[in-house]
Coordinates of C-alpha atoms in Angstrom, one line a residue:
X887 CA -17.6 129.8 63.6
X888 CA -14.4 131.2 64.8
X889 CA -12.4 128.0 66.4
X890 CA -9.6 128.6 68.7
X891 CA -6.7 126.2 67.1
X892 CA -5.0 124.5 69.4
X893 CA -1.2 123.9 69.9
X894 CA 0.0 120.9 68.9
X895 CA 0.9 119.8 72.6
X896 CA -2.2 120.1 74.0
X897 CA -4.2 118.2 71.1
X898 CA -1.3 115.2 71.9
X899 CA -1.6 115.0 75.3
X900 CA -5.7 115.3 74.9
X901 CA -5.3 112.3 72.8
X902 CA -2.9 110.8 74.9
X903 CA -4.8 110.5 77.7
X904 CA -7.9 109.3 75.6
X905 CA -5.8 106.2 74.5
X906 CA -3.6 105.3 77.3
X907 CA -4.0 101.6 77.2
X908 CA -2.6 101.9 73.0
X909 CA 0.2 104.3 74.4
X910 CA 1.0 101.9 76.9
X911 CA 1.1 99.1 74.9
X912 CA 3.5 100.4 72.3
X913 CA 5.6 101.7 74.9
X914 CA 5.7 97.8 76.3
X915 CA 6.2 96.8 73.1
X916 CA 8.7 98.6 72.0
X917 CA 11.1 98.3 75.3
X918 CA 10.2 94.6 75.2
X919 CA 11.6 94.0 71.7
X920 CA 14.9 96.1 72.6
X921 CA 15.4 93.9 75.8
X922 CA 14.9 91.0 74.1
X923 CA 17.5 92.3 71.4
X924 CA 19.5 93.1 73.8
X925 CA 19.8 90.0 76.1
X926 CA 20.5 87.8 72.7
X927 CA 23.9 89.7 71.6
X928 CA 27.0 87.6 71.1
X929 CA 29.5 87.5 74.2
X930 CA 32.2 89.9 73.1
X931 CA 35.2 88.0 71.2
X932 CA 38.5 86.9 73.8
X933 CA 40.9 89.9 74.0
X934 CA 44.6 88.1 73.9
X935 CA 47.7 90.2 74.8
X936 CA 51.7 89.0 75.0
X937 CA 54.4 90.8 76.0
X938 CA 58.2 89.8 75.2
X939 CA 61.5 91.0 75.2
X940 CA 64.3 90.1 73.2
X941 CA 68.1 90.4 75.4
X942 CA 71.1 89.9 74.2
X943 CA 73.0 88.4 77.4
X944 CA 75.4 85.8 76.3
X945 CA 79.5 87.0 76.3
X946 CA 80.7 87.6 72.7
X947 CA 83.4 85.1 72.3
X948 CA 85.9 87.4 69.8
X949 CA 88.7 86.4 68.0
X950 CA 89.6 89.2 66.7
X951 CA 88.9 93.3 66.9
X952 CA 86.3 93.0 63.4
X953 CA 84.5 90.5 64.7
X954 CA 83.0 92.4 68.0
X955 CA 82.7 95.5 65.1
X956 CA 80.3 92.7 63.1
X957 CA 78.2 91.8 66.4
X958 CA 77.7 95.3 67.2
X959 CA 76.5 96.4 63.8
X960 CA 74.1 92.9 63.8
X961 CA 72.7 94.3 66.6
X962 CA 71.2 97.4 64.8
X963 CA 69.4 94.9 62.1
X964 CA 66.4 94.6 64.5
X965 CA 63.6 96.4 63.2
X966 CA 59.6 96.4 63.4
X967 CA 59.8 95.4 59.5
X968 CA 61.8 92.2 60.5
X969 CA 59.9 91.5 63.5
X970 CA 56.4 91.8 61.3
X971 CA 58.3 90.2 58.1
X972 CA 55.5 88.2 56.1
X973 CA 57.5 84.9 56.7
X974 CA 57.7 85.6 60.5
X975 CA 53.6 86.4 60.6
X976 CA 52.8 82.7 58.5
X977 CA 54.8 81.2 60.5
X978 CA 53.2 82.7 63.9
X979 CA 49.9 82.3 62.5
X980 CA 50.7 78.5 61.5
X981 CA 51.8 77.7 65.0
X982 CA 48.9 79.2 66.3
X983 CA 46.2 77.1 63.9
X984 CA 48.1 74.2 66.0
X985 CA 47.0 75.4 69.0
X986 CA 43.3 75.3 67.8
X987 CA 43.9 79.6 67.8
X988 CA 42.6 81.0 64.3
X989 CA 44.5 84.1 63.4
X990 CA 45.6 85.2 59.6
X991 CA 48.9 86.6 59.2
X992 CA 46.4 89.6 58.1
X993 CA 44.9 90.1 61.4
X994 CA 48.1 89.4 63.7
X995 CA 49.9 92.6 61.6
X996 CA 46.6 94.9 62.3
X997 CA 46.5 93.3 65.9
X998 CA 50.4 93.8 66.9
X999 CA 52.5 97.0 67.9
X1000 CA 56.1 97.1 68.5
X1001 CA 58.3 98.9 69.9
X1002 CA 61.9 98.9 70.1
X1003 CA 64.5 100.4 72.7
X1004 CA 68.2 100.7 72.0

């Protein structure tokens, strides 16, 4: 007996067709189970942003020639390592747990950028 194979489309779509109720059903079952997935995923987590700026607008009261030299140069101490000091992030994240907000001093540094203009 010399048998003609067959390709492997045509045997699943011969077979298909003979079980279209099982092939339906799995389909169902399948896109059932990944709607119902879907519909029970958590609402995604509050996104909170702030924006500030610090300005140096009151009149420097001098008395002499050094001091305006001293309150330039104190200017120039500003930096992103001060503004995201450890002490400064505790303390944020402290006044925050007050306000029923939980943040660690952790995620506030991975969650904040800064920049500075001169």
């Amino acid at each position: 007996m010399d048998k003609k194979k067959e390709s492997f489309w045509s045997q699943y779509f011969r077979t298909l067709k003979r079980n279209k109720v099982i092939a339906a059903a799995t389909f169902s079952a399948v896109v059932g189970s990944f709607g119902i997935a879907a519909l029970r995923q958590p609402p995604p987590p509050p996104a909170y942003a702030a924006e500030g700026v610090l300005v140096d607008n009151a009149p420097v009261v001098s008395v002499s020639e050094t001091s305006l030299k001293i309150h330039e140069q104190g200017k120039g101490i500003i930096s992103k390592d001060l503004l995201l000091s450890d002490i400064l992030l505790k303390a944020t994240s402290e006044k925050l747990r007050e306000k029923s907000i939980r943040f660690t001093s952790g995620q506030l540094l991975d969650n904040t950028s800064v920049s500075i203009e001169t």
